[in-house]
């Protein structure tokens, strides 16, 4: 953890120092401390962006809410941990606000903090960013040039995270996640390249390359007697491309793969063109046997309207509902309601963000069947996925 850059923002000196000492014990050597938002922004201006900000909310001077908004505008934070003694529902609302600002929320902690919680959240950041300290955003024009070159040079790769049966932990499918294998900075997240691809109208090119990689891996897996289906992420706007479903059909035909090999996950926060072309693409994909899923369900808008008017056959419940599952009855009630609604509509439900046995046990008691999260596996590159699956199948057969 020595290369992590961390900001501790808290107006209580003893609490602030305690967090810094905990981080130092965990191996962090680059720690900034501030007592209120203005001071924190000045430190970020002088020292550059940080990987994680442990951010208090209620402070004299600039409070945590204003700080998060201004820091996000300056691209000064990669991720944030909300630390506060305010009510849990308020902490959850602030976490959602931070997500809408483009920040990754690692979690929420109530004071006083415990060492194991700080270590767990810092490890969560490192698990998703193995080359800790590498930038998520490359500077200015260099960023655009390098992203376009990366697409041309096939540096944008697919990492795979399994979905699993919550009760048996058997793998049911895998989600394809875009990553940039940067020649200098290592593995970078989508935040470093998606905005550029969107500006240049290259999201479809990325999508078709991802499908190509998935179906190539499917063919390799089939040769090893491993059956794989894939979920790929799409922006809502991509359904408005008149050639989308036709292009997908050509890829499936080229690999001699059934439509059921693919599912398309659309983030709920995306703006969906209500025109007939989007709906036609969705219908044609479903008619081919492909799946359609609303990703991050509950984190966007128009949920019920989309479910009733569009041909989705799966929803993925946002990980935000899982983080405080053991202590927050609202989260359990929300999940139960979604499960009941999904059963009435005859659509599947996937629970994202499952990290602990306790969460799994609660979800089983609620009637959940399919999940995804670090409890089973982290995202992994293609060359690791197949050996992992073969080894896992062999272990299951021996047990």
GROMACS .gro file of C-alpha atoms in nm:
model
  399
    1UNK     CA    1   0.000   0.000   0.000
    2UNK     CA    2   0.302   0.228   0.012
    3UNK     CA    3   0.224   0.391  -0.323
    4UNK     CA    4  -0.135   0.482  -0.230
    5UNK     CA    5  -0.202   0.854  -0.201
    6UNK     CA    6  -0.459   0.914   0.073
    7UNK     CA    7  -0.636   1.222   0.209
    8UNK     CA    8  -0.784   1.222   0.560
    9UNK     CA    9  -1.041   1.502   0.597
   10UNK     CA   10  -1.183   1.537   0.949
   11UNK     CA   11  -1.228   1.840   1.176
   12UNK     CA   12  -1.156   1.639   1.492
   13UNK     CA   13  -0.775   1.632   1.539
   14UNK     CA   14  -0.770   1.314   1.747
   15UNK     CA   15  -0.992   1.124   1.502
   16UNK     CA   16  -0.799   1.256   1.202
   17UNK     CA   17  -0.465   1.155   1.352
   18UNK     CA   18  -0.601   0.813   1.448
   19UNK     CA   19  -0.706   0.742   1.089
   20UNK     CA   20  -0.367   0.857   0.960
   21UNK     CA   21  -0.188   0.629   1.209
   22UNK     CA   22  -0.405   0.335   1.103
   23UNK     CA   23  -0.318   0.399   0.738
   24UNK     CA   24   0.052   0.429   0.826
   25UNK     CA   25   0.035   0.093   1.005
   26UNK     CA   26  -0.112  -0.053   0.686
   27UNK     CA   27   0.191   0.069   0.491
   28UNK     CA   28   0.067   0.398   0.345
   29UNK     CA   29   0.346   0.656   0.333
   30UNK     CA   30   0.177   0.937   0.139
   31UNK     CA   31  -0.098   1.070   0.364
   32UNK     CA   32  -0.244   1.422   0.354
   33UNK     CA   33  -0.444   1.560   0.648
   34UNK     CA   34  -0.696   1.846   0.648
   35UNK     CA   35  -0.947   1.981   0.899
   36UNK     CA   36  -1.201   2.124   0.650
   37UNK     CA   37  -1.280   2.132   0.280
   38UNK     CA   38  -1.094   2.448   0.174
   39UNK     CA   39  -0.773   2.327   0.334
   40UNK     CA   40  -0.817   1.988   0.165
   41UNK     CA   41  -0.864   2.148  -0.178
   42UNK     CA   42  -0.548   2.353  -0.127
   43UNK     CA   43  -0.352   2.040  -0.037
   44UNK     CA   44  -0.481   1.865  -0.348
   45UNK     CA   45  -0.385   2.167  -0.558
   46UNK     CA   46  -0.030   2.154  -0.422
   47UNK     CA   47   0.019   1.776  -0.410
   48UNK     CA   48  -0.201   1.644  -0.692
   49UNK     CA   49  -0.489   1.391  -0.693
   50UNK     CA   50  -0.526   1.117  -0.433
   51UNK     CA   51  -0.638   0.756  -0.467
   52UNK     CA   52  -0.864   0.754  -0.159
   53UNK     CA   53  -1.021   1.032   0.048
   54UNK     CA   54  -1.152   0.945   0.395
   55UNK     CA   55  -1.408   1.226   0.413
   56UNK     CA   56  -1.599   1.351   0.716
   57UNK     CA   57  -1.930   1.523   0.637
   58UNK     CA   58  -2.018   1.763   0.920
   59UNK     CA   59  -1.733   2.015   0.960
   60UNK     CA   60  -1.688   2.383   1.032
   61UNK     CA   61  -1.596   2.581   0.721
   62UNK     CA   62  -1.646   2.389   0.397
   63UNK     CA   63  -1.833   2.067   0.480
   64UNK     CA   64  -1.778   1.728   0.322
   65UNK     CA   65  -2.065   1.754   0.076
   66UNK     CA   66  -1.931   2.074  -0.080
   67UNK     CA   67  -1.578   1.936  -0.079
   68UNK     CA   68  -1.679   1.622  -0.270
   69UNK     CA   69  -1.857   1.828  -0.534
   70UNK     CA   70  -1.562   2.066  -0.586
   71UNK     CA   71  -1.297   1.794  -0.571
   72UNK     CA   72  -1.484   1.588  -0.830
   73UNK     CA   73  -1.499   1.889  -1.062
   74UNK     CA   74  -1.119   1.911  -1.041
   75UNK     CA   75  -1.073   1.534  -1.090
   76UNK     CA   76  -0.877   1.537  -0.764
   77UNK     CA   77  -1.018   1.214  -0.617
   78UNK     CA   78  -1.037   0.860  -0.748
   79UNK     CA   79  -1.242   0.714  -0.464
   80UNK     CA   80  -1.395   0.815  -0.132
   81UNK     CA   81  -1.487   0.663   0.204
   82UNK     CA   82  -1.768   0.847   0.383
   83UNK     CA   83  -1.694   0.874   0.757
   84UNK     CA   84  -1.961   1.026   0.977
   85UNK     CA   85  -2.189   0.968   1.273
   86UNK     CA   86  -2.497   1.101   1.094
   87UNK     CA   87  -2.793   0.870   1.027
   88UNK     CA   88  -2.730   0.575   0.796
   89UNK     CA   89  -2.993   0.682   0.542
   90UNK     CA   90  -2.818   1.020   0.510
   91UNK     CA   91  -2.480   0.852   0.463
   92UNK     CA   92  -2.634   0.637   0.190
   93UNK     CA   93  -2.782   0.943   0.020
   94UNK     CA   94  -2.444   1.118   0.029
   95UNK     CA   95  -2.279   0.806  -0.113
   96UNK     CA   96  -2.527   0.808  -0.400
   97UNK     CA   97  -2.459   1.179  -0.455
   98UNK     CA   98  -2.083   1.107  -0.473
   99UNK     CA   99  -2.147   0.833  -0.728
  100UNK     CA  100  -2.347   1.074  -0.942
  101UNK     CA  101  -2.048   1.310  -0.924
  102UNK     CA  102  -1.836   1.039  -1.084
  103UNK     CA  103  -1.659   0.926  -0.767
  104UNK     CA  104  -1.617   0.565  -0.666
  105UNK     CA  105  -1.756   0.513  -0.316
  106UNK     CA  106  -1.561   0.240  -0.136
  107UNK     CA  107  -1.797   0.241   0.160
  108UNK     CA  108  -1.942   0.427   0.457
  109UNK     CA  109  -1.801   0.412   0.809
  110UNK     CA  110  -1.954   0.531   1.134
  111UNK     CA  111  -1.723   0.684   1.395
  112UNK     CA  112  -1.524   0.565   1.578
  113UNK     CA  113  -1.343   0.379   1.299
  114UNK     CA  114  -1.199   0.031   1.342
  115UNK     CA  115  -0.866  -0.075   1.197
  116UNK     CA  116  -1.011  -0.378   1.017
  117UNK     CA  117  -1.269  -0.158   0.840
  118UNK     CA  118  -1.003   0.086   0.718
  119UNK     CA  119  -0.788  -0.203   0.596
  120UNK     CA  120  -1.083  -0.369   0.421
  121UNK     CA  121  -1.179  -0.057   0.226
  122UNK     CA  122  -0.821   0.023   0.129
  123UNK     CA  123  -0.784  -0.337   0.009
  124UNK     CA  124  -1.106  -0.301  -0.193
  125UNK     CA  125  -0.946  -0.012  -0.380
  126UNK     CA  126  -0.627  -0.210  -0.445
  127UNK     CA  127  -0.819  -0.515  -0.565
  128UNK     CA  128  -0.982  -0.314  -0.843
  129UNK     CA  129  -0.666  -0.110  -0.914
  130UNK     CA  130  -0.377  -0.359  -0.880
  131UNK     CA  131  -0.126  -0.104  -1.008
  132UNK     CA  132  -0.202   0.127  -0.716
  133UNK     CA  133  -0.097   0.483  -0.765
  134UNK     CA  134  -0.139   0.474  -1.144
  135UNK     CA  135  -0.353   0.758  -1.281
  136UNK     CA  136  -0.712   0.699  -1.379
  137UNK     CA  137  -0.700   1.005  -1.602
  138UNK     CA  138  -0.410   1.082  -1.832
  139UNK     CA  139  -0.353   1.452  -1.893
  140UNK     CA  140  -0.533   1.653  -2.159
  141UNK     CA  141  -0.455   1.592  -2.523
  142UNK     CA  142  -0.218   1.306  -2.443
  143UNK     CA  143  -0.514   1.122  -2.298
  144UNK     CA  144  -0.720   1.141  -2.618
  145UNK     CA  145  -0.425   1.052  -2.838
  146UNK     CA  146  -0.328   0.754  -2.624
  147UNK     CA  147  -0.685   0.627  -2.598
  148UNK     CA  148  -0.734   0.633  -2.975
  149UNK     CA  149  -0.399   0.462  -3.019
  150UNK     CA  150  -0.492   0.206  -2.753
  151UNK     CA  151  -0.808   0.112  -2.942
  152UNK     CA  152  -0.611   0.076  -3.264
  153UNK     CA  153  -0.340  -0.135  -3.093
  154UNK     CA  154  -0.589  -0.364  -2.911
  155UNK     CA  155  -0.473  -0.243  -2.569
  156UNK     CA  156  -0.837  -0.227  -2.452
  157UNK     CA  157  -0.890  -0.574  -2.311
  158UNK     CA  158  -1.173  -0.764  -2.148
  159UNK     CA  159  -1.156  -0.872  -1.785
  160UNK     CA  160  -1.414  -1.123  -1.665
  161UNK     CA  161  -1.603  -1.145  -1.336
  162UNK     CA  162  -1.813  -1.456  -1.272
  163UNK     CA  163  -2.177  -1.455  -1.164
  164UNK     CA  164  -2.277  -1.740  -0.937
  165UNK     CA  165  -2.560  -1.932  -0.779
  166UNK     CA  166  -2.575  -1.780  -0.431
  167UNK     CA  167  -2.668  -2.110  -0.267
  168UNK     CA  168  -2.414  -2.343  -0.433
  169UNK     CA  169  -2.149  -2.086  -0.545
  170UNK     CA  170  -2.149  -2.251  -0.887
  171UNK     CA  171  -2.059  -2.017  -1.175
  172UNK     CA  172  -2.358  -1.936  -1.396
  173UNK     CA  173  -2.203  -1.684  -1.641
  174UNK     CA  174  -1.937  -1.412  -1.660
  175UNK     CA  175  -1.955  -1.036  -1.706
  176UNK     CA  176  -1.714  -0.874  -1.953
  177UNK     CA  177  -1.551  -0.558  -1.817
  178UNK     CA  178  -1.340  -0.323  -2.027
  179UNK     CA  179  -0.987  -0.244  -1.905
  180UNK     CA  180  -0.695  -0.058  -2.061
  181UNK     CA  181  -0.367  -0.249  -2.050
  182UNK     CA  182  -0.155   0.066  -2.067
  183UNK     CA  183   0.209   0.005  -2.171
  184UNK     CA  184   0.338   0.243  -1.900
  185UNK     CA  185   0.070   0.266  -1.631
  186UNK     CA  186  -0.059  -0.091  -1.623
  187UNK     CA  187  -0.427  -0.180  -1.593
  188UNK     CA  188  -0.655   0.126  -1.602
  189UNK     CA  189  -1.028   0.142  -1.536
  190UNK     CA  190  -1.296   0.259  -1.785
  191UNK     CA  191  -1.290   0.612  -1.639
  192UNK     CA  192  -0.958   0.662  -1.820
  193UNK     CA  193  -1.089   0.590  -2.171
  194UNK     CA  194  -1.471   0.572  -2.195
  195UNK     CA  195  -1.524   0.954  -2.205
  196UNK     CA  196  -1.284   0.979  -2.502
  197UNK     CA  197  -1.452   0.695  -2.690
  198UNK     CA  198  -1.789   0.859  -2.630
  199UNK     CA  199  -1.668   1.192  -2.767
  200UNK     CA  200  -1.530   1.028  -3.081
  201UNK     CA  201  -1.829   0.799  -3.137
  202UNK     CA  202  -1.624   0.483  -3.087
  203UNK     CA  203  -1.832   0.305  -2.823
  204UNK     CA  204  -1.975   0.066  -3.083
  205UNK     CA  205  -1.624  -0.024  -3.195
  206UNK     CA  206  -1.535  -0.109  -2.835
  207UNK     CA  207  -1.855  -0.314  -2.794
  208UNK     CA  208  -1.795  -0.527  -3.104
  209UNK     CA  209  -1.431  -0.586  -3.008
  210UNK     CA  210  -1.545  -0.701  -2.665
  211UNK     CA  211  -1.800  -0.940  -2.816
  212UNK     CA  212  -1.529  -1.074  -3.046
  213UNK     CA  213  -1.301  -1.140  -2.746
  214UNK     CA  214  -1.585  -1.304  -2.553
  215UNK     CA  215  -1.684  -1.538  -2.834
  216UNK     CA  216  -1.318  -1.625  -2.898
  217UNK     CA  217  -1.285  -1.724  -2.533
  218UNK     CA  218  -1.612  -1.918  -2.555
  219UNK     CA  219  -1.466  -2.125  -2.837
  220UNK     CA  220  -1.150  -2.196  -2.635
  221UNK     CA  221  -1.359  -2.288  -2.331
  222UNK     CA  222  -1.578  -2.520  -2.537
  223UNK     CA  223  -1.266  -2.708  -2.649
  224UNK     CA  224  -1.188  -2.763  -2.278
  225UNK     CA  225  -1.547  -2.879  -2.212
  226UNK     CA  226  -1.633  -2.560  -2.024
  227UNK     CA  227  -1.959  -2.385  -2.114
  228UNK     CA  228  -1.955  -2.004  -2.095
  229UNK     CA  229  -2.210  -1.727  -2.148
  230UNK     CA  230  -2.118  -1.360  -2.136
  231UNK     CA  231  -2.274  -1.031  -2.029
  232UNK     CA  232  -2.140  -0.717  -2.199
  233UNK     CA  233  -2.205  -0.359  -2.094
  234UNK     CA  234  -2.370  -0.111  -2.330
  235UNK     CA  235  -2.465   0.254  -2.309
  236UNK     CA  236  -2.835   0.316  -2.355
  237UNK     CA  237  -2.760   0.538  -2.655
  238UNK     CA  238  -2.599   0.249  -2.842
  239UNK     CA  239  -2.939   0.085  -2.895
  240UNK     CA  240  -3.019   0.376  -3.129
  241UNK     CA  241  -2.764   0.251  -3.383
  242UNK     CA  242  -2.974   0.102  -3.669
  243UNK     CA  243  -2.705  -0.161  -3.736
  244UNK     CA  244  -2.655  -0.282  -3.379
  245UNK     CA  245  -2.860  -0.603  -3.378
  246UNK     CA  246  -2.749  -0.691  -3.732
  247UNK     CA  247  -2.383  -0.656  -3.635
  248UNK     CA  248  -2.432  -0.873  -3.329
  249UNK     CA  249  -2.602  -1.135  -3.547
  250UNK     CA  250  -2.301  -1.138  -3.783
  251UNK     CA  251  -2.060  -1.191  -3.493
  252UNK     CA  252  -2.267  -1.476  -3.356
  253UNK     CA  253  -2.281  -1.637  -3.700
  254UNK     CA  254  -1.904  -1.600  -3.751
  255UNK     CA  255  -1.835  -1.786  -3.427
  256UNK     CA  256  -2.122  -2.032  -3.476
  257UNK     CA  257  -2.255  -1.926  -3.135
  258UNK     CA  258  -2.618  -1.910  -3.021
  259UNK     CA  259  -2.774  -1.581  -2.917
  260UNK     CA  260  -2.802  -1.716  -2.564
  261UNK     CA  261  -2.423  -1.681  -2.541
  262UNK     CA  262  -2.465  -1.306  -2.493
  263UNK     CA  263  -2.653  -1.075  -2.261
  264UNK     CA  264  -2.645  -0.696  -2.283
  265UNK     CA  265  -2.636  -0.498  -1.958
  266UNK     CA  266  -2.755  -0.139  -1.983
  267UNK     CA  267  -2.682   0.094  -1.695
  268UNK     CA  268  -3.005   0.238  -1.556
  269UNK     CA  269  -2.857   0.587  -1.531
  270UNK     CA  270  -2.815   0.606  -1.908
  271UNK     CA  271  -3.053   0.806  -2.125
  272UNK     CA  272  -3.245   0.573  -2.353
  273UNK     CA  273  -3.365   0.705  -2.685
  274UNK     CA  274  -3.740   0.628  -2.682
  275UNK     CA  275  -3.745   0.598  -3.061
  276UNK     CA  276  -3.850   0.291  -3.254
  277UNK     CA  277  -3.492   0.199  -3.356
  278UNK     CA  278  -3.385   0.137  -2.996
  279UNK     CA  279  -3.690  -0.073  -2.930
  280UNK     CA  280  -3.644  -0.267  -3.255
  281UNK     CA  281  -3.283  -0.349  -3.165
  282UNK     CA  282  -3.394  -0.473  -2.824
  283UNK     CA  283  -3.668  -0.689  -2.973
  284UNK     CA  284  -3.437  -0.834  -3.237
  285UNK     CA  285  -3.169  -0.916  -2.978
  286UNK     CA  286  -3.427  -1.095  -2.763
  287UNK     CA  287  -3.560  -1.280  -3.069
  288UNK     CA  288  -3.203  -1.400  -3.136
  289UNK     CA  289  -3.196  -1.543  -2.783
  290UNK     CA  290  -2.978  -1.272  -2.629
  291UNK     CA  291  -3.053  -1.142  -2.282
  292UNK     CA  292  -3.127  -0.781  -2.188
  293UNK     CA  293  -3.048  -0.660  -1.838
  294UNK     CA  294  -3.090  -0.330  -1.652
  295UNK     CA  295  -2.763  -0.277  -1.465
  296UNK     CA  296  -2.740  -0.096  -1.128
  297UNK     CA  297  -3.115  -0.125  -1.079
  298UNK     CA  298  -3.230   0.120  -0.814
  299UNK     CA  299  -2.944   0.360  -0.883
  300UNK     CA  300  -3.103   0.542  -1.176
  301UNK     CA  301  -3.448   0.648  -1.286
  302UNK     CA  302  -3.766   0.536  -1.464
  303UNK     CA  303  -3.720   0.182  -1.327
  304UNK     CA  304  -4.079   0.064  -1.340
  305UNK     CA  305  -4.152   0.237  -1.669
  306UNK     CA  306  -3.857   0.066  -1.835
  307UNK     CA  307  -3.948  -0.274  -1.697
  308UNK     CA  308  -4.306  -0.246  -1.819
  309UNK     CA  309  -4.242  -0.098  -2.162
  310UNK     CA  310  -3.911  -0.253  -2.274
  311UNK     CA  311  -3.816  -0.621  -2.326
  312UNK     CA  312  -3.567  -0.664  -2.042
  313UNK     CA  313  -3.550  -1.014  -1.893
  314UNK     CA  314  -3.307  -0.940  -1.608
  315UNK     CA  315  -3.227  -0.670  -1.355
  316UNK     CA  316  -2.910  -0.630  -1.149
  317UNK     CA  317  -2.958  -0.478  -0.804
  318UNK     CA  318  -2.698  -0.212  -0.731
  319UNK     CA  319  -2.423  -0.299  -0.481
  320UNK     CA  320  -2.521   0.004  -0.274
  321UNK     CA  321  -2.811  -0.199  -0.133
  322UNK     CA  322  -2.573  -0.473  -0.017
  323UNK     CA  323  -2.309  -0.277   0.176
  324UNK     CA  324  -2.517  -0.228   0.493
  325UNK     CA  325  -2.743  -0.528   0.450
  326UNK     CA  326  -2.690  -0.662   0.801
  327UNK     CA  327  -2.770  -0.333   0.977
  328UNK     CA  328  -3.013  -0.156   0.745
  329UNK     CA  329  -3.370  -0.293   0.727
  330UNK     CA  330  -3.452  -0.057   0.438
  331UNK     CA  331  -3.203  -0.237   0.214
  332UNK     CA  332  -3.351  -0.578   0.297
  333UNK     CA  333  -3.703  -0.446   0.238
  334UNK     CA  334  -3.602  -0.295  -0.098
  335UNK     CA  335  -3.442  -0.621  -0.214
  336UNK     CA  336  -3.744  -0.824  -0.105
  337UNK     CA  337  -3.975  -0.589  -0.297
  338UNK     CA  338  -3.766  -0.613  -0.613
  339UNK     CA  339  -3.756  -0.992  -0.590
  340UNK     CA  340  -4.134  -1.008  -0.553
  341UNK     CA  341  -4.186  -0.772  -0.847
  342UNK     CA  342  -3.939  -0.966  -1.063
  343UNK     CA  343  -4.119  -1.291  -0.990
  344UNK     CA  344  -4.448  -1.138  -1.100
  345UNK     CA  345  -4.286  -1.009  -1.419
  346UNK     CA  346  -4.102  -1.339  -1.479
  347UNK     CA  347  -3.757  -1.180  -1.504
  348UNK     CA  348  -3.429  -1.274  -1.341
  349UNK     CA  349  -3.247  -1.087  -1.065
  350UNK     CA  350  -2.871  -1.063  -1.006
  351UNK     CA  351  -2.736  -0.916  -0.680
  352UNK     CA  352  -2.413  -0.719  -0.724
  353UNK     CA  353  -2.141  -0.650  -0.469
  354UNK     CA  354  -2.156  -0.964  -0.250
  355UNK     CA  355  -1.837  -0.964  -0.043
  356UNK     CA  356  -1.907  -1.157   0.279
  357UNK     CA  357  -2.059  -1.484   0.397
  358UNK     CA  358  -2.296  -1.282   0.617
  359UNK     CA  359  -2.433  -1.095   0.315
  360UNK     CA  360  -2.473  -1.421   0.126
  361UNK     CA  361  -2.665  -1.581   0.414
  362UNK     CA  362  -2.904  -1.285   0.438
  363UNK     CA  363  -2.962  -1.287   0.062
  364UNK     CA  364  -3.037  -1.660   0.067
  365UNK     CA  365  -3.295  -1.600   0.343
  366UNK     CA  366  -3.454  -1.332   0.124
  367UNK     CA  367  -3.485  -1.574  -0.167
  368UNK     CA  368  -3.205  -1.444  -0.391
  369UNK     CA  369  -3.062  -1.693  -0.639
  370UNK     CA  370  -2.788  -1.529  -0.849
  371UNK     CA  371  -2.510  -1.297  -0.737
  372UNK     CA  372  -2.179  -1.140  -0.825
  373UNK     CA  373  -1.897  -1.004  -0.614
  374UNK     CA  374  -1.563  -1.055  -0.445
  375UNK     CA  375  -1.698  -1.338  -0.229
  376UNK     CA  376  -1.649  -1.567  -0.527
  377UNK     CA  377  -1.405  -1.390  -0.757
  378UNK     CA  378  -1.254  -1.061  -0.865
  379UNK     CA  379  -1.240  -0.954  -1.231
  380UNK     CA  380  -0.963  -1.142  -1.410
  381UNK     CA  381  -0.803  -1.141  -1.756
  382UNK     CA  382  -0.893  -1.406  -2.013
  383UNK     CA  383  -0.573  -1.606  -1.963
  384UNK     CA  384  -0.664  -1.651  -1.595
  385UNK     CA  385  -1.037  -1.719  -1.629
  386UNK     CA  386  -1.030  -2.054  -1.807
  387UNK     CA  387  -0.768  -2.216  -1.576
  388UNK     CA  388  -0.964  -2.079  -1.277
  389UNK     CA  389  -1.288  -2.234  -1.404
  390UNK     CA  390  -1.124  -2.569  -1.489
  391UNK     CA  391  -0.959  -2.583  -1.146
  392UNK     CA  392  -1.283  -2.490  -0.975
  393UNK     CA  393  -1.479  -2.757  -1.163
  394UNK     CA  394  -1.218  -3.017  -1.071
  395UNK     CA  395  -1.241  -2.919  -0.704
  396UNK     CA  396  -1.622  -2.944  -0.711
  397UNK     CA  397  -1.608  -3.289  -0.872
  398UNK     CA  398  -1.369  -3.417  -0.602
  399UNK     CA  399  -1.579  -3.281  -0.318
   0.00000   0.00000   0.00000
